[in-house]
Amino acid sequence: MTASVLRALHHDRAPGDPLVVPGPWDAASARVFAEAGFRTLATPSAGVAASLGYEDGATPAAEMFAAVARIVRAVPAAVPVSADIEEGYGLAPKELVERLLDTGAVGCNLEDSAGGTLVDAQRQADRLAEVRAVAGDQLFLNARVDTYVRGVPDGTDQEAETVRRALLYVAAGADCVYPIAAPPEALPRLSAAVPGPLNALARADGPTPRELGGLGATRITFGPGLQRRAMSAVREIADELRKG
């Protein structure tokens, strides 16, 4: 499966009909989602970390890439897989792209924070442009904007800063922009201000994917939410077993 197929899935979508992209955390969950008929999958770094016994953000690069490769192998070739590779593990763009493509993934998330702090927006845009130059059209680039999870400097308008960063990233070659944890009421304004697909995070206690699509989101992902729901079910099973 190629990045061009994944790219096409994000375009010409009707309002209220977003691309729903489950986040498998291992090969078994990936197979379940693929068998359910989902057309594409996107790994969540926090979910994968939990499955490997790490805290979010602490997975070694080699283990993350290996986990992504197992997920790709577990699903039919017709199901493109995108990988959350956090801030890129400090790898130079050439090595980052090569290692990602070696897994079989055709897309990735790259976030604009490191160590819990937003990085300079122009520096991130330059990095995205380098990744795009190396990858050409082989990767679908989803640029995560962390303004809503990391905060912005005092006196800075959060939504305006989100748009500023998003526009820089699109100009640098990003295929999609992901203002993670943006409030649902901001999605119509963000969608209107940013050209191209907009990724929204679905939460169990928030609007449904279809409702998020109606607000302007093109693509819906779940972060580690699905893995956590699965673990909640496992806890219920464990409780039942303890009760005998």
PDB file of C-alpha atoms in Angstrom, residues 1-243:
ATOM      1  CA  MET A   1       0.000   0.000   0.000  1.00  0.00           C
ATOM      2  CA  THR A   2       1.279   3.442  -0.882  1.00  0.00           C
ATOM      3  CA  ALA A   3       1.102   6.832   0.769  1.00  0.00           C
ATOM      4  CA  SER A   4      -0.833   8.120  -2.226  1.00  0.00           C
ATOM      5  CA  VAL A   5      -3.704   5.767  -1.378  1.00  0.00           C
ATOM      6  CA  LEU A   6      -3.654   6.951   2.237  1.00  0.00           C
ATOM      7  CA  ARG A   7      -3.558  10.551   1.032  1.00  0.00           C
ATOM      8  CA  ALA A   8      -6.573   9.997  -1.205  1.00  0.00           C
ATOM      9  CA  LEU A   9      -8.619   8.656   1.716  1.00  0.00           C
ATOM     10  CA  HIS A  10      -8.385  12.090   3.355  1.00  0.00           C
ATOM     11  CA  HIS A  11      -9.821  14.066   0.456  1.00  0.00           C
ATOM     12  CA  ASP A  12     -13.277  14.677  -0.988  1.00  0.00           C
ATOM     13  CA  ARG A  13     -14.994  13.591   2.214  1.00  0.00           C
ATOM     14  CA  ALA A  14     -18.517  14.813   2.920  1.00  0.00           C
ATOM     15  CA  PRO A  15     -19.150  16.814   6.115  1.00  0.00           C
ATOM     16  CA  GLY A  16     -20.048  14.398   8.859  1.00  0.00           C
ATOM     17  CA  ASP A  17     -18.243  11.541   7.113  1.00  0.00           C
ATOM     18  CA  PRO A  18     -14.689  11.755   8.455  1.00  0.00           C
ATOM     19  CA  LEU A  19     -12.029   9.124   7.987  1.00  0.00           C
ATOM     20  CA  VAL A  20     -12.162   7.084  11.208  1.00  0.00           C
ATOM     21  CA  VAL A  21      -8.721   5.674  11.982  1.00  0.00           C
ATOM     22  CA  PRO A  22      -8.439   3.236  14.912  1.00  0.00           C
ATOM     23  CA  GLY A  23      -5.152   3.031  16.777  1.00  0.00           C
ATOM     24  CA  PRO A  24      -3.817  -0.525  17.195  1.00  0.00           C
ATOM     25  CA  TRP A  25      -1.206  -1.036  19.885  1.00  0.00           C
ATOM     26  CA  ASP A  26      -0.025  -4.492  18.814  1.00  0.00           C
ATOM     27  CA  ALA A  27      -0.413  -7.018  16.020  1.00  0.00           C
ATOM     28  CA  ALA A  28      -3.496  -8.670  17.520  1.00  0.00           C
ATOM     29  CA  SER A  29      -5.460  -5.429  17.898  1.00  0.00           C
ATOM     30  CA  ALA A  30      -4.394  -4.367  14.395  1.00  0.00           C
ATOM     31  CA  ARG A  31      -5.786  -7.578  12.971  1.00  0.00           C
ATOM     32  CA  VAL A  32      -9.112  -7.049  14.776  1.00  0.00           C
ATOM     33  CA  PHE A  33      -9.507  -3.525  13.387  1.00  0.00           C
ATOM     34  CA  ALA A  34      -8.552  -4.609   9.868  1.00  0.00           C
ATOM     35  CA  GLU A  35     -10.983  -7.529   9.963  1.00  0.00           C
ATOM     36  CA  ALA A  36     -13.710  -5.112  11.090  1.00  0.00           C
ATOM     37  CA  GLY A  37     -13.285  -3.299   7.782  1.00  0.00           C
ATOM     38  CA  PHE A  38     -11.383  -0.139   8.706  1.00  0.00           C
ATOM     39  CA  ARG A  39      -9.524   1.133   5.659  1.00  0.00           C
ATOM     40  CA  THR A  40      -6.482   2.517   7.445  1.00  0.00           C
ATOM     41  CA  LEU A  41      -4.862   2.351  10.897  1.00  0.00           C
ATOM     42  CA  ALA A  42      -2.628   4.690  12.898  1.00  0.00           C
ATOM     43  CA  THR A  43      -0.527   3.493  15.811  1.00  0.00           C
ATOM     44  CA  PRO A  44      -0.658   5.543  19.049  1.00  0.00           C
ATOM     45  CA  SER A  45       2.738   5.949  20.693  1.00  0.00           C
ATOM     46  CA  ALA A  46       1.274   5.845  24.208  1.00  0.00           C
ATOM     47  CA  GLY A  47      -0.703   2.683  23.473  1.00  0.00           C
ATOM     48  CA  VAL A  48       2.294   0.962  21.941  1.00  0.00           C
ATOM     49  CA  ALA A  49       4.444   2.072  24.882  1.00  0.00           C
ATOM     50  CA  ALA A  50       1.959   0.542  27.334  1.00  0.00           C
ATOM     51  CA  SER A  51       1.923  -2.734  25.401  1.00  0.00           C
ATOM     52  CA  LEU A  52       5.725  -2.866  25.622  1.00  0.00           C
ATOM     53  CA  GLY A  53       5.868  -1.987  29.305  1.00  0.00           C
ATOM     54  CA  TYR A  54       7.038   1.614  28.970  1.00  0.00           C
ATOM     55  CA  GLU A  55       5.654   4.940  30.093  1.00  0.00           C
ATOM     56  CA  ASP A  56       4.448   7.235  27.329  1.00  0.00           C
ATOM     57  CA  GLY A  57       7.433   8.868  25.685  1.00  0.00           C
ATOM     58  CA  ALA A  58       9.966   6.374  27.077  1.00  0.00           C
ATOM     59  CA  THR A  59       9.932   3.731  24.335  1.00  0.00           C
ATOM     60  CA  PRO A  60      13.346   3.295  22.690  1.00  0.00           C
ATOM     61  CA  ALA A  61      13.246   4.066  18.984  1.00  0.00           C
ATOM     62  CA  ALA A  62      14.287   0.555  17.977  1.00  0.00           C
ATOM     63  CA  GLU A  63      11.444  -1.004  19.956  1.00  0.00           C
ATOM     64  CA  MET A  64       8.897   1.454  18.569  1.00  0.00           C
ATOM     65  CA  PHE A  65       9.906   0.790  14.976  1.00  0.00           C
ATOM     66  CA  ALA A  66       9.877  -2.962  15.607  1.00  0.00           C
ATOM     67  CA  ALA A  67       6.367  -2.732  17.067  1.00  0.00           C
ATOM     68  CA  VAL A  68       5.161  -0.741  14.052  1.00  0.00           C
ATOM     69  CA  ALA A  69       6.653  -3.352  11.722  1.00  0.00           C
ATOM     70  CA  ARG A  70       4.754  -6.141  13.518  1.00  0.00           C
ATOM     71  CA  ILE A  71       1.520  -4.188  13.198  1.00  0.00           C
ATOM     72  CA  VAL A  72       2.076  -3.607   9.478  1.00  0.00           C
ATOM     73  CA  ARG A  73       2.788  -7.317   8.929  1.00  0.00           C
ATOM     74  CA  ALA A  74      -0.385  -8.285  10.785  1.00  0.00           C
ATOM     75  CA  VAL A  75      -2.785  -6.556   8.401  1.00  0.00           C
ATOM     76  CA  PRO A  76      -3.523  -6.968   4.690  1.00  0.00           C
ATOM     77  CA  ALA A  77      -1.354  -4.965   2.323  1.00  0.00           C
ATOM     78  CA  ALA A  78      -4.472  -3.051   1.282  1.00  0.00           C
ATOM     79  CA  VAL A  79      -4.673  -1.430   4.739  1.00  0.00           C
ATOM     80  CA  PRO A  80      -2.139   1.423   4.984  1.00  0.00           C
ATOM     81  CA  VAL A  81      -0.606   1.991   8.410  1.00  0.00           C
ATOM     82  CA  SER A  82       0.592   5.300   9.814  1.00  0.00           C
ATOM     83  CA  ALA A  83       2.891   5.440  12.834  1.00  0.00           C
ATOM     84  CA  ASP A  84       3.080   7.871  15.722  1.00  0.00           C
ATOM     85  CA  ILE A  85       6.815   8.449  16.025  1.00  0.00           C
ATOM     86  CA  GLU A  86       6.525  11.165  18.660  1.00  0.00           C
ATOM     87  CA  GLU A  87       9.098  13.931  18.099  1.00  0.00           C
ATOM     88  CA  GLY A  88      11.289  11.694  15.930  1.00  0.00           C
ATOM     89  CA  TYR A  89      13.627  10.283  18.601  1.00  0.00           C
ATOM     90  CA  GLY A  90      16.333  12.808  17.807  1.00  0.00           C
ATOM     91  CA  LEU A  91      17.039  11.106  14.476  1.00  0.00           C
ATOM     92  CA  ALA A  92      18.170  13.051  11.432  1.00  0.00           C
ATOM     93  CA  PRO A  93      15.452  13.217   8.758  1.00  0.00           C
ATOM     94  CA  LYS A  94      17.192  10.774   6.415  1.00  0.00           C
ATOM     95  CA  GLU A  95      17.584   8.082   9.066  1.00  0.00           C
ATOM     96  CA  LEU A  96      14.103   8.738  10.423  1.00  0.00           C
ATOM     97  CA  VAL A  97      12.498   8.289   7.015  1.00  0.00           C
ATOM     98  CA  GLU A  98      14.572   5.210   6.177  1.00  0.00           C
ATOM     99  CA  ARG A  99      13.760   3.466   9.448  1.00  0.00           C
ATOM    100  CA  LEU A 100      10.082   4.310   9.168  1.00  0.00           C
ATOM    101  CA  LEU A 101       9.800   3.085   5.586  1.00  0.00           C
ATOM    102  CA  ASP A 102      11.613  -0.117   6.579  1.00  0.00           C
ATOM    103  CA  THR A 103       8.683  -0.915   8.898  1.00  0.00           C
ATOM    104  CA  GLY A 104       6.263  -0.832   5.973  1.00  0.00           C
ATOM    105  CA  ALA A 105       4.368   2.180   7.326  1.00  0.00           C
ATOM    106  CA  VAL A 106       3.359   4.803   4.774  1.00  0.00           C
ATOM    107  CA  GLY A 107       2.536   7.668   7.122  1.00  0.00           C
ATOM    108  CA  CYS A 108       3.590   9.207  10.406  1.00  0.00           C
ATOM    109  CA  ASN A 109       2.734  11.679  13.132  1.00  0.00           C
ATOM    110  CA  LEU A 110       5.445  14.142  14.135  1.00  0.00           C
ATOM    111  CA  GLU A 111       4.735  16.342  17.146  1.00  0.00           C
ATOM    112  CA  ASP A 112       6.017  19.850  17.777  1.00  0.00           C
ATOM    113  CA  SER A 113       6.969  19.475  21.422  1.00  0.00           C
ATOM    114  CA  ALA A 114       9.866  17.836  23.215  1.00  0.00           C
ATOM    115  CA  GLY A 115      10.376  17.298  26.908  1.00  0.00           C
ATOM    116  CA  GLY A 116       6.902  18.636  27.586  1.00  0.00           C
ATOM    117  CA  THR A 117       7.565  21.982  25.893  1.00  0.00           C
ATOM    118  CA  LEU A 118       6.619  23.387  22.502  1.00  0.00           C
ATOM    119  CA  VAL A 119       9.527  23.667  20.098  1.00  0.00           C
ATOM    120  CA  ASP A 120      10.048  26.731  17.947  1.00  0.00           C
ATOM    121  CA  ALA A 121       7.440  26.632  15.177  1.00  0.00           C
ATOM    122  CA  GLN A 122       9.820  27.626  12.382  1.00  0.00           C
ATOM    123  CA  ARG A 123      12.346  25.034  13.510  1.00  0.00           C
ATOM    124  CA  GLN A 124       9.625  22.383  13.398  1.00  0.00           C
ATOM    125  CA  ALA A 125       8.514  23.560   9.966  1.00  0.00           C
ATOM    126  CA  ASP A 126      12.089  23.288   8.729  1.00  0.00           C
ATOM    127  CA  ARG A 127      12.312  19.750  10.107  1.00  0.00           C
ATOM    128  CA  LEU A 128       9.049  18.772   8.428  1.00  0.00           C
ATOM    129  CA  ALA A 129      10.339  20.214   5.150  1.00  0.00           C
ATOM    130  CA  GLU A 130      13.499  18.104   5.469  1.00  0.00           C
ATOM    131  CA  VAL A 131      11.453  14.981   6.142  1.00  0.00           C
ATOM    132  CA  ARG A 132       9.288  15.768   3.129  1.00  0.00           C
ATOM    133  CA  ALA A 133      12.332  16.345   0.939  1.00  0.00           C
ATOM    134  CA  VAL A 134      13.822  12.985   1.931  1.00  0.00           C
ATOM    135  CA  ALA A 135      10.566  11.031   1.771  1.00  0.00           C
ATOM    136  CA  GLY A 136       9.149  12.600  -1.353  1.00  0.00           C
ATOM    137  CA  ASP A 137       5.624  11.261  -1.769  1.00  0.00           C
ATOM    138  CA  GLN A 138       6.379   7.996   0.055  1.00  0.00           C
ATOM    139  CA  LEU A 139       5.046   9.228   3.406  1.00  0.00           C
ATOM    140  CA  PHE A 140       1.798  10.827   4.526  1.00  0.00           C
ATOM    141  CA  LEU A 141       2.917  13.511   6.991  1.00  0.00           C
ATOM    142  CA  ASN A 142       0.535  14.309   9.846  1.00  0.00           C
ATOM    143  CA  ALA A 143       1.893  17.340  11.709  1.00  0.00           C
ATOM    144  CA  ARG A 144       0.787  17.348  15.325  1.00  0.00           C
ATOM    145  CA  VAL A 145       0.293  20.750  16.938  1.00  0.00           C
ATOM    146  CA  ASP A 146       0.666  20.565  20.709  1.00  0.00           C
ATOM    147  CA  THR A 147      -0.599  23.993  21.698  1.00  0.00           C
ATOM    148  CA  TYR A 148      -3.605  22.555  23.538  1.00  0.00           C
ATOM    149  CA  VAL A 149      -1.652  19.932  25.482  1.00  0.00           C
ATOM    150  CA  ARG A 150       1.513  21.932  26.248  1.00  0.00           C
ATOM    151  CA  GLY A 151       0.053  25.430  26.515  1.00  0.00           C
ATOM    152  CA  VAL A 152       1.310  28.634  24.932  1.00  0.00           C
ATOM    153  CA  PRO A 153       3.309  31.535  26.377  1.00  0.00           C
ATOM    154  CA  ASP A 154       1.445  34.048  28.499  1.00  0.00           C
ATOM    155  CA  GLY A 155      -0.222  36.699  26.387  1.00  0.00           C
ATOM    156  CA  THR A 156      -0.431  34.397  23.340  1.00  0.00           C
ATOM    157  CA  ASP A 157      -3.808  33.530  21.877  1.00  0.00           C
ATOM    158  CA  GLN A 158      -3.963  29.730  21.863  1.00  0.00           C
ATOM    159  CA  GLU A 159      -6.116  29.366  18.787  1.00  0.00           C
ATOM    160  CA  ALA A 160      -4.172  31.945  16.798  1.00  0.00           C
ATOM    161  CA  GLU A 161      -0.906  30.202  17.681  1.00  0.00           C
ATOM    162  CA  THR A 162      -2.403  26.880  16.630  1.00  0.00           C
ATOM    163  CA  VAL A 163      -3.346  28.322  13.252  1.00  0.00           C
ATOM    164  CA  ARG A 164       0.056  29.990  12.838  1.00  0.00           C
ATOM    165  CA  ARG A 165       1.854  26.720  13.431  1.00  0.00           C
ATOM    166  CA  ALA A 166      -0.550  24.747  11.261  1.00  0.00           C
ATOM    167  CA  LEU A 167      -0.032  27.089   8.308  1.00  0.00           C
ATOM    168  CA  LEU A 168       3.743  26.838   8.651  1.00  0.00           C
ATOM    169  CA  TYR A 169       3.549  23.056   8.701  1.00  0.00           C
ATOM    170  CA  VAL A 170       1.261  22.843   5.678  1.00  0.00           C
ATOM    171  CA  ALA A 171       3.608  25.152   3.781  1.00  0.00           C
ATOM    172  CA  ALA A 172       6.484  22.846   4.778  1.00  0.00           C
ATOM    173  CA  GLY A 173       4.754  19.870   3.176  1.00  0.00           C
ATOM    174  CA  ALA A 174       2.491  18.364   5.822  1.00  0.00           C
ATOM    175  CA  ASP A 175      -0.460  16.440   4.364  1.00  0.00           C
ATOM    176  CA  CYS A 176      -2.617  16.864   7.468  1.00  0.00           C
ATOM    177  CA  VAL A 177      -2.561  18.915  10.660  1.00  0.00           C
ATOM    178  CA  TYR A 178      -3.409  17.476  14.073  1.00  0.00           C
ATOM    179  CA  PRO A 179      -4.194  20.061  16.788  1.00  0.00           C
ATOM    180  CA  ILE A 180      -4.424  17.371  19.433  1.00  0.00           C
ATOM    181  CA  ALA A 181      -6.992  17.985  22.180  1.00  0.00           C
ATOM    182  CA  ALA A 182      -8.383  21.084  20.479  1.00  0.00           C
ATOM    183  CA  PRO A 183     -11.820  21.808  21.978  1.00  0.00           C
ATOM    184  CA  PRO A 184     -14.663  20.735  19.692  1.00  0.00           C
ATOM    185  CA  GLU A 185     -15.998  24.296  19.473  1.00  0.00           C
ATOM    186  CA  ALA A 186     -12.695  25.408  17.915  1.00  0.00           C
ATOM    187  CA  LEU A 187     -12.780  22.856  15.104  1.00  0.00           C
ATOM    188  CA  PRO A 188     -14.979  24.863  12.689  1.00  0.00           C
ATOM    189  CA  ARG A 189     -12.641  27.871  12.955  1.00  0.00           C
ATOM    190  CA  LEU A 190      -9.507  25.744  12.656  1.00  0.00           C
ATOM    191  CA  SER A 191     -10.910  23.918   9.660  1.00  0.00           C
ATOM    192  CA  ALA A 192     -11.770  27.201   7.955  1.00  0.00           C
ATOM    193  CA  ALA A 193      -8.336  28.700   8.638  1.00  0.00           C
ATOM    194  CA  VAL A 194      -6.131  25.769   7.686  1.00  0.00           C
ATOM    195  CA  PRO A 195      -6.039  24.405   4.132  1.00  0.00           C
ATOM    196  CA  GLY A 196      -6.087  20.657   3.897  1.00  0.00           C
ATOM    197  CA  PRO A 197      -7.240  17.818   6.145  1.00  0.00           C
ATOM    198  CA  LEU A 198      -7.698  18.351   9.886  1.00  0.00           C
ATOM    199  CA  ASN A 199      -7.203  15.524  12.403  1.00  0.00           C
ATOM    200  CA  ALA A 200      -9.280  15.561  15.603  1.00  0.00           C
ATOM    201  CA  LEU A 201      -8.892  13.459  18.733  1.00  0.00           C
ATOM    202  CA  ALA A 202     -12.001  11.531  19.772  1.00  0.00           C
ATOM    203  CA  ARG A 203     -12.556  11.007  23.488  1.00  0.00           C
ATOM    204  CA  ALA A 204     -14.922   8.551  25.144  1.00  0.00           C
ATOM    205  CA  ASP A 205     -16.744  11.415  26.895  1.00  0.00           C
ATOM    206  CA  GLY A 206     -16.757  13.777  23.916  1.00  0.00           C
ATOM    207  CA  PRO A 207     -18.523  14.133  20.569  1.00  0.00           C
ATOM    208  CA  THR A 208     -18.767  11.067  18.354  1.00  0.00           C
ATOM    209  CA  PRO A 209     -16.509  10.751  15.302  1.00  0.00           C
ATOM    210  CA  ARG A 210     -19.422  11.692  13.069  1.00  0.00           C
ATOM    211  CA  GLU A 211     -20.125  14.772  15.194  1.00  0.00           C
ATOM    212  CA  LEU A 212     -16.463  15.778  15.046  1.00  0.00           C
ATOM    213  CA  GLY A 213     -16.653  15.403  11.277  1.00  0.00           C
ATOM    214  CA  GLY A 214     -19.629  17.732  11.218  1.00  0.00           C
ATOM    215  CA  LEU A 215     -17.548  20.298  13.104  1.00  0.00           C
ATOM    216  CA  GLY A 216     -14.851  20.248  10.427  1.00  0.00           C
ATOM    217  CA  ALA A 217     -12.563  17.317  11.205  1.00  0.00           C
ATOM    218  CA  THR A 218     -11.457  15.242   8.222  1.00  0.00           C
ATOM    219  CA  ARG A 219      -9.742  12.473  10.147  1.00  0.00           C
ATOM    220  CA  ILE A 220     -10.547  11.032  13.571  1.00  0.00           C
ATOM    221  CA  THR A 221      -7.989   9.277  15.746  1.00  0.00           C
ATOM    222  CA  PHE A 222      -8.181   8.064  19.325  1.00  0.00           C
ATOM    223  CA  GLY A 223      -4.710   8.342  20.835  1.00  0.00           C
ATOM    224  CA  PRO A 224      -4.278   5.608  23.453  1.00  0.00           C
ATOM    225  CA  GLY A 225      -8.014   5.668  24.232  1.00  0.00           C
ATOM    226  CA  LEU A 226      -8.843   2.352  22.565  1.00  0.00           C
ATOM    227  CA  GLN A 227      -5.959   0.557  24.253  1.00  0.00           C
ATOM    228  CA  ARG A 228      -7.090   1.911  27.610  1.00  0.00           C
ATOM    229  CA  ARG A 229     -10.652   0.755  26.989  1.00  0.00           C
ATOM    230  CA  ALA A 230      -9.323  -2.692  26.158  1.00  0.00           C
ATOM    231  CA  MET A 231      -7.303  -2.762  29.368  1.00  0.00           C
ATOM    232  CA  SER A 232     -10.393  -1.753  31.306  1.00  0.00           C
ATOM    233  CA  ALA A 233     -12.136  -4.808  29.884  1.00  0.00           C
ATOM    234  CA  VAL A 234      -9.169  -6.971  30.892  1.00  0.00           C
ATOM    235  CA  ARG A 235      -9.428  -5.596  34.448  1.00  0.00           C
ATOM    236  CA  GLU A 236     -13.083  -6.594  34.553  1.00  0.00           C
ATOM    237  CA  ILE A 237     -12.126 -10.098  33.445  1.00  0.00           C
ATOM    238  CA  ALA A 238      -9.421 -10.203  36.134  1.00  0.00           C
ATOM    239  CA  ASP A 239     -11.952  -9.138  38.775  1.00  0.00           C
ATOM    240  CA  GLU A 240     -14.346 -11.863  37.684  1.00  0.00           C
ATOM    241  CA  LEU A 241     -11.573 -14.452  37.876  1.00  0.00           C
ATOM    242  CA  ARG A 242     -10.630 -13.333  41.380  1.00  0.00           C
ATOM    243  CA  LYS A 243     -14.211 -13.747  42.502  1.00  0.00           C
TER     244      LYS A 243
END
